[in-house]
PDB file of C-alpha atoms in Angstrom:
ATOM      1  CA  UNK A   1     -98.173 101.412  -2.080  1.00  0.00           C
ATOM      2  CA  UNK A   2    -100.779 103.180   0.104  1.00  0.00           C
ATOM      3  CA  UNK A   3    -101.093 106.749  -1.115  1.00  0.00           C
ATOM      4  CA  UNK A   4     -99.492 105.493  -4.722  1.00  0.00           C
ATOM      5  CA  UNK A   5    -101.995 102.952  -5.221  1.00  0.00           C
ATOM      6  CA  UNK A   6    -104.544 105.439  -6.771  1.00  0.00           C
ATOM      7  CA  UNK A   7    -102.024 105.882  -9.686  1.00  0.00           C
ATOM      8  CA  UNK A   8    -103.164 102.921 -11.044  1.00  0.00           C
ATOM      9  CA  UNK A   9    -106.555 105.389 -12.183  1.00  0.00           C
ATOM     10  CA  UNK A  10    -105.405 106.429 -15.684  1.00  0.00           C
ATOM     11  CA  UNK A  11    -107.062 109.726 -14.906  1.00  0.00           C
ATOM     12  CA  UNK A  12    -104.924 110.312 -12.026  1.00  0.00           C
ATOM     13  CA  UNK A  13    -101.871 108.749 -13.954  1.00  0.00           C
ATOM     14  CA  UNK A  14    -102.254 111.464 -16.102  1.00  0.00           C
ATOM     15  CA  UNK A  15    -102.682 114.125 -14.176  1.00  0.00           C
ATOM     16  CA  UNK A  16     -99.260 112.591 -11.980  1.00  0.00           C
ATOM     17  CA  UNK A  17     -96.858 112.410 -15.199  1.00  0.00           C
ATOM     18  CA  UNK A  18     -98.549 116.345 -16.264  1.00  0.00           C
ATOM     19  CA  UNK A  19     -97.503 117.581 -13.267  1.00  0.00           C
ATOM     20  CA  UNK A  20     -93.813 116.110 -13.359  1.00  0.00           C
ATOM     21  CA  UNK A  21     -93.173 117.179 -16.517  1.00  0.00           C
ATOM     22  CA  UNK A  22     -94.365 120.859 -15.767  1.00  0.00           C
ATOM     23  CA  UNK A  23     -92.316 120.635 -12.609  1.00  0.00           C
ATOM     24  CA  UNK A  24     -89.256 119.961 -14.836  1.00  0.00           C
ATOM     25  CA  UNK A  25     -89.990 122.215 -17.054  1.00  0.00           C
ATOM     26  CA  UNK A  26     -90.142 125.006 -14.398  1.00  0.00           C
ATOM     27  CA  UNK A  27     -86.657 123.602 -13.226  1.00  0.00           C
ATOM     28  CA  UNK A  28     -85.121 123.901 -16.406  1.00  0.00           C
ATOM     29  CA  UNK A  29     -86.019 127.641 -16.940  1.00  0.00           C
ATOM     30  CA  UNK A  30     -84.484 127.731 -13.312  1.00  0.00           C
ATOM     31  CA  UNK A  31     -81.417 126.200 -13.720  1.00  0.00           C
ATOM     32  CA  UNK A  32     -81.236 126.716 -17.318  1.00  0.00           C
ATOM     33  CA  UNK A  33     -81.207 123.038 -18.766  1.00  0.00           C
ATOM     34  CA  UNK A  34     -83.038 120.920 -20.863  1.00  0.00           C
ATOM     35  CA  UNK A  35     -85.791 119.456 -19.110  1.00  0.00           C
ATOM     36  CA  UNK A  36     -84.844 115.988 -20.343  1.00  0.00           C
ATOM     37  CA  UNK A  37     -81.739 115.958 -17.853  1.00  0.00           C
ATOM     38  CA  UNK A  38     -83.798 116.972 -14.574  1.00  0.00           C
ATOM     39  CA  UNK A  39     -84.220 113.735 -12.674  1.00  0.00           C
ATOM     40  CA  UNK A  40     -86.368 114.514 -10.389  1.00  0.00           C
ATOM     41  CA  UNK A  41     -85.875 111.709  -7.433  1.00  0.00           C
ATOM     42  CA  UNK A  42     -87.918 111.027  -3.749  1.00  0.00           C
ATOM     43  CA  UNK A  43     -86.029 110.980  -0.577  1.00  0.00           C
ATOM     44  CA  UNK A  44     -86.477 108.563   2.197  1.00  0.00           C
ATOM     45  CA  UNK A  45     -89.969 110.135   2.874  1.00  0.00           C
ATOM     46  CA  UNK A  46     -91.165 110.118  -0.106  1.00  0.00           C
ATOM     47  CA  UNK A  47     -90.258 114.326  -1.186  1.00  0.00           C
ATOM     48  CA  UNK A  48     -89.119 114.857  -4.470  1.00  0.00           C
ATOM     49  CA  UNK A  49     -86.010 116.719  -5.122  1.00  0.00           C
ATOM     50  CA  UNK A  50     -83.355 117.067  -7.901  1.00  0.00           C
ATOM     51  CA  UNK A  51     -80.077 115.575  -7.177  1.00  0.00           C
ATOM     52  CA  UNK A  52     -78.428 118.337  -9.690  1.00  0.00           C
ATOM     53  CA  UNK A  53     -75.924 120.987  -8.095  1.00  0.00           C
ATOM     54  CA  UNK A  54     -77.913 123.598  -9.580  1.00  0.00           C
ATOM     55  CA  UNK A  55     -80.822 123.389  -8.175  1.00  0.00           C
ATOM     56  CA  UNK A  56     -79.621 122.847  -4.843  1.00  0.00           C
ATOM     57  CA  UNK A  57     -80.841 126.176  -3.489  1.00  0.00           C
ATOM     58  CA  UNK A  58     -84.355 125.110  -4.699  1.00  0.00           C
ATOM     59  CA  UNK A  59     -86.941 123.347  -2.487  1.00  0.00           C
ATOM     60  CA  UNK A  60     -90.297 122.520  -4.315  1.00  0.00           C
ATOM     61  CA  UNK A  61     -93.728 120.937  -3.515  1.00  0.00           C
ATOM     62  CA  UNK A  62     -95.939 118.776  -6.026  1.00  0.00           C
ATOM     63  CA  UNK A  63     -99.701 117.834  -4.690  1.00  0.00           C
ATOM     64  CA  UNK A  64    -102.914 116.542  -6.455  1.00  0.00           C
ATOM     65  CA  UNK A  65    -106.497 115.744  -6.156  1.00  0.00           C
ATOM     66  CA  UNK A  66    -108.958 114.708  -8.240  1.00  0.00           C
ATOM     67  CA  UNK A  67    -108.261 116.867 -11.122  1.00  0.00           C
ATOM     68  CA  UNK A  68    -106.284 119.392  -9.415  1.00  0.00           C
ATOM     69  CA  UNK A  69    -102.812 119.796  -9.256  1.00  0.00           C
ATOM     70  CA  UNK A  70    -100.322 122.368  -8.319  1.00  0.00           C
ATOM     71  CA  UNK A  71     -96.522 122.946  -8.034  1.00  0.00           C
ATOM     72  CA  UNK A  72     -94.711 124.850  -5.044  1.00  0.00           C
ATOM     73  CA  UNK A  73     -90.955 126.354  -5.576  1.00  0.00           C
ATOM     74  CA  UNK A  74     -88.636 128.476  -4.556  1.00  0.00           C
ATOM     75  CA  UNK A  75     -85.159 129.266  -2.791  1.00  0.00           C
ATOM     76  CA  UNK A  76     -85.982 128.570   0.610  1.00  0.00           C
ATOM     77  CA  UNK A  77     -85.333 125.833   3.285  1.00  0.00           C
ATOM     78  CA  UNK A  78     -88.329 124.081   3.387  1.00  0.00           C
ATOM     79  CA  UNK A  79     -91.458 124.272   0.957  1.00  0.00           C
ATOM     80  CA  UNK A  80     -94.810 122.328   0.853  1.00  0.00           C
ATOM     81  CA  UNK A  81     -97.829 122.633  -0.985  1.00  0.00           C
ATOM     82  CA  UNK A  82    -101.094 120.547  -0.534  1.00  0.00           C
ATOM     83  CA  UNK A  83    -104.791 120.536  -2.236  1.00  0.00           C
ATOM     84  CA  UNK A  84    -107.788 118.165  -1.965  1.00  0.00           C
ATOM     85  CA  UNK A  85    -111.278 118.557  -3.354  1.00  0.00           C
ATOM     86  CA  UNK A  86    -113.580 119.225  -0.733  1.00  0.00           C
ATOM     87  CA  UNK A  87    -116.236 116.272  -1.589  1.00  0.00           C
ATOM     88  CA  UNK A  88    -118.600 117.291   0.978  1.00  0.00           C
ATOM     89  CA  UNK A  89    -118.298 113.875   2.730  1.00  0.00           C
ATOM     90  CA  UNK A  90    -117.706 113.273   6.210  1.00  0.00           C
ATOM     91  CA  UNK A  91    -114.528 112.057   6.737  1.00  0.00           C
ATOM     92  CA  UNK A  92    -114.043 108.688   8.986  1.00  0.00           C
ATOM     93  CA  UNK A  93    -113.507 108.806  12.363  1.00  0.00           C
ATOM     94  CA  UNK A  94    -110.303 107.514  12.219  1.00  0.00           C
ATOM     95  CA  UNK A  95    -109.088 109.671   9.896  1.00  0.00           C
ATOM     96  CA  UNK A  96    -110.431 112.252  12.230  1.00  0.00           C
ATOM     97  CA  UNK A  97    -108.030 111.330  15.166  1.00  0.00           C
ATOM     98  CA  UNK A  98    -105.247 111.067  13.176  1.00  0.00           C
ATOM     99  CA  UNK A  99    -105.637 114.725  11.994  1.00  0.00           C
ATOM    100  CA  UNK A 100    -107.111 116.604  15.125  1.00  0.00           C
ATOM    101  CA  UNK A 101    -105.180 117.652  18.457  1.00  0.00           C
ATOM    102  CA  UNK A 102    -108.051 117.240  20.581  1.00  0.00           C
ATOM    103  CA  UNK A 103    -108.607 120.665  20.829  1.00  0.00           C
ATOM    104  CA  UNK A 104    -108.555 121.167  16.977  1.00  0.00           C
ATOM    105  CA  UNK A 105    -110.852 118.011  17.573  1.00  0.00           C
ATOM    106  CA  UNK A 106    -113.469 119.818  19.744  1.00  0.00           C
ATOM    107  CA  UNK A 107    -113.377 123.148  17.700  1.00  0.00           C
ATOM    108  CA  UNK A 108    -114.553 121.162  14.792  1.00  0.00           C
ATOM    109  CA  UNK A 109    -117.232 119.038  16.365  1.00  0.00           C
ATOM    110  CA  UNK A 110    -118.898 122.141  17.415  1.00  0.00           C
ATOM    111  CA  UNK A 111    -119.009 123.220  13.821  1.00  0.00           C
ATOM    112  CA  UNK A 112    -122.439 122.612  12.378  1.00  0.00           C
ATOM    113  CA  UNK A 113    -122.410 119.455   9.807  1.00  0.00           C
ATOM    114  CA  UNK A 114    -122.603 120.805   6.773  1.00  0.00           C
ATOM    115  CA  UNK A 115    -119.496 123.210   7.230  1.00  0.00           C
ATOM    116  CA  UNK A 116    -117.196 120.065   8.532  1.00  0.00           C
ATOM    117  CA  UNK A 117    -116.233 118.655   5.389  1.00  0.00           C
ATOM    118  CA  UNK A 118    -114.157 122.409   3.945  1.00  0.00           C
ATOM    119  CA  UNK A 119    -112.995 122.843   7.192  1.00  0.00           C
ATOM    120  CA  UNK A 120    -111.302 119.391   7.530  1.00  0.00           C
ATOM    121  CA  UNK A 121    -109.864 119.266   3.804  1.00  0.00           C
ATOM    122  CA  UNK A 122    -108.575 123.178   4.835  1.00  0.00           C
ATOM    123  CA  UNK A 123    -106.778 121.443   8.268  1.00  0.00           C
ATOM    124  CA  UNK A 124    -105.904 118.488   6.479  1.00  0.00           C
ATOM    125  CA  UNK A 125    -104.212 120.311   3.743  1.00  0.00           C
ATOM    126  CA  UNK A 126    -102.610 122.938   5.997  1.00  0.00           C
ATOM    127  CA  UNK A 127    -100.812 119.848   8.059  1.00  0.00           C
ATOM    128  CA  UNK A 128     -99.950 118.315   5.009  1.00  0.00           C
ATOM    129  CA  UNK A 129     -98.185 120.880   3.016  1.00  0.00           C
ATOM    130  CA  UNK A 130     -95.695 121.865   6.164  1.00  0.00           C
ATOM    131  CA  UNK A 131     -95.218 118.465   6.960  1.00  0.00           C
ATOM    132  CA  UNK A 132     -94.182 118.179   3.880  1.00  0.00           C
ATOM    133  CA  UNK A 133     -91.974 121.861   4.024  1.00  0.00           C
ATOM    134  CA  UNK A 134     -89.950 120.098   6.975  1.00  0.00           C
ATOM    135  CA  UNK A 135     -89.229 117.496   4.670  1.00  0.00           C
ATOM    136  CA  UNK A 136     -91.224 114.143   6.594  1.00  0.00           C
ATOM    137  CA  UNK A 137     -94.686 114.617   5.054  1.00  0.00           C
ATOM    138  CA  UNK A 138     -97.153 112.118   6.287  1.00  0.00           C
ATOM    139  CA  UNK A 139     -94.287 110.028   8.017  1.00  0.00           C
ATOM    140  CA  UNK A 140     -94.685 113.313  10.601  1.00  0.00           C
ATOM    141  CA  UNK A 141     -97.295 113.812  13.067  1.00  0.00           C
ATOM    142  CA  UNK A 142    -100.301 116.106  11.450  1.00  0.00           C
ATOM    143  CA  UNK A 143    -100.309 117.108  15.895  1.00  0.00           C
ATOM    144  CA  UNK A 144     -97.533 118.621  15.147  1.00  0.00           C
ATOM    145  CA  UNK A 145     -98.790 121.054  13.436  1.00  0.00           C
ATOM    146  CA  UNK A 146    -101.753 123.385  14.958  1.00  0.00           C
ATOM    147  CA  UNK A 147    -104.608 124.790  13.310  1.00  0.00           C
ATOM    148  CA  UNK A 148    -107.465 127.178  14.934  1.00  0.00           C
ATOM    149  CA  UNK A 149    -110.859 126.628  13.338  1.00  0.00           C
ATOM    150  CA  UNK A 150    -113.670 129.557  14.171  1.00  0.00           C
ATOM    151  CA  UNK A 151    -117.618 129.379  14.570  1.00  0.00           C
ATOM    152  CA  UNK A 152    -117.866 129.730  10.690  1.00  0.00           C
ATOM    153  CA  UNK A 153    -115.664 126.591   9.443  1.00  0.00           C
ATOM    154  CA  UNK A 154    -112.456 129.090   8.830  1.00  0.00           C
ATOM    155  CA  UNK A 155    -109.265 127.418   9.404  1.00  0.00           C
ATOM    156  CA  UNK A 156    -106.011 129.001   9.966  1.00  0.00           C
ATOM    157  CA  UNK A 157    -102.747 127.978  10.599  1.00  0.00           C
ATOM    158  CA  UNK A 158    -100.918 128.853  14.396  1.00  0.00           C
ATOM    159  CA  UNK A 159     -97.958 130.369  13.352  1.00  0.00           C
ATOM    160  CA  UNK A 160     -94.589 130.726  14.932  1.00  0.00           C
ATOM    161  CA  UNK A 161     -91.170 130.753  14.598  1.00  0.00           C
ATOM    162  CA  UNK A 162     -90.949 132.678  11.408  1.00  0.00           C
ATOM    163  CA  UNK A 163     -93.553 129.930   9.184  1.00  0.00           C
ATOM    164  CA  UNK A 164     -95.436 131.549   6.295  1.00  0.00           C
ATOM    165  CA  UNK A 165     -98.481 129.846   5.473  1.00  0.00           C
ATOM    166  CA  UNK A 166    -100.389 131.364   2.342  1.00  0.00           C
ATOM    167  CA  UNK A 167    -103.863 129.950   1.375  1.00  0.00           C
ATOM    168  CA  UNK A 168    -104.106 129.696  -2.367  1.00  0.00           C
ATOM    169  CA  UNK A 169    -107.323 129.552  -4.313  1.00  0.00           C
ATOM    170  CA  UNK A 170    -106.764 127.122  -7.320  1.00  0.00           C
ATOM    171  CA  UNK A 171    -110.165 125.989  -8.451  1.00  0.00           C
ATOM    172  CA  UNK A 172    -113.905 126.029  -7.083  1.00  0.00           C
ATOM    173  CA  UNK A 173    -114.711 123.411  -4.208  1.00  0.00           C
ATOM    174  CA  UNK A 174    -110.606 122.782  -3.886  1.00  0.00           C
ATOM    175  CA  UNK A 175    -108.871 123.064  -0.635  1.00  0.00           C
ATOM    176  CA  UNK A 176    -105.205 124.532  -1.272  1.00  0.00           C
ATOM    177  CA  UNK A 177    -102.655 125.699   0.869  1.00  0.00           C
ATOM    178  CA  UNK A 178     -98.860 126.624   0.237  1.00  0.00           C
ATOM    179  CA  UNK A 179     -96.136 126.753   3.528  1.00  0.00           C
ATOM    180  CA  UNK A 180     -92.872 127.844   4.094  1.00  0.00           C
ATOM    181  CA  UNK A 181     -90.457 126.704   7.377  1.00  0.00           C
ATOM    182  CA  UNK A 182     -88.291 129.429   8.262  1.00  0.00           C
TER     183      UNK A 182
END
């Protein structure tokens, strides 16, 4: 339920089943098969993956928004990929503490007003899309993961152990991010 729920939205129905079917269609020219006979299945939390032995050195990432959508893959360990629309919108307080260390926290209440929205759909999606490279997504702890926001609303990933974290500009007013766990 929860994060499914908005699938009941034939606009974001749409853009759900477009984005599986170009994800199997990128596995087929992978694996070299007929797109038809990718089943493309989640695991306990949620992360889709292909049960097939031939794509078993693949790891790939599917996120939406809005009407946004993009698809992470490649032959590594761990892949995830995440992108919002930045609605300019404060987001709830709750949501807030669920997101923020409380130091990420305090760098981004010192942030003037109007920059807070991009630089919490940039954190949120930079949490998001390793969470979901380590395989747990949101059943992980966004704390986990550390982010350093500056004076002007940037947002950057802490890095370590190896991680590659690669921001990736999809569409105007979209916050996108793709990561890879060593």
């Amino acid at each position: 339920k929860g994060h499914y729920a908005r699938l009941n939205d034939p606009c974001v129905h749409a853009l759900h089943c477009r984005a599986r079917a170009e994800l199997r269609r990128m596995l087929a020219r992978e694996i070299e098969i007929d797109p038809h006979d990718i089943p493309i299945v989640p695991d306990r939390h949620g992360k889709p993956h292909c049960p097939r032995q031939e794509a078993s050195d693949l790891d790939f990432s599917v996120a939406h928004s809005n009407q946004c959508a993009i698809i992470g893959m490649g032959e590594v360990q761990g892949l995830g990929v995440d992108v919002e629309l930045i609605s300019g919108e404060q987001p709830p307080p709750p949501l807030v503490d669920v997101v923020f260390h409380p130091d990420e926290l305090e760098q981004w209440l010192a942030l003037p007003l109007e920059q807070r929205s991009a630089a919490f759909a940039h954190a949120w999606v930079i949490k998001e899309a390793a969470l979901k490279a380590v395989g747990t997504g949101l059943d992980g702890s966004p704390h986990e993961v550390r982010i350093r926001i500056d004076a002007k609303g940037h947002v950057w990933p802490v890095v370590t152990d190896g991680w590659v974290f690669e921001r990736l500009h999809v569409a105007p007013n979209y916050a996108a991010w793709l990561a890879v766990m060593p």
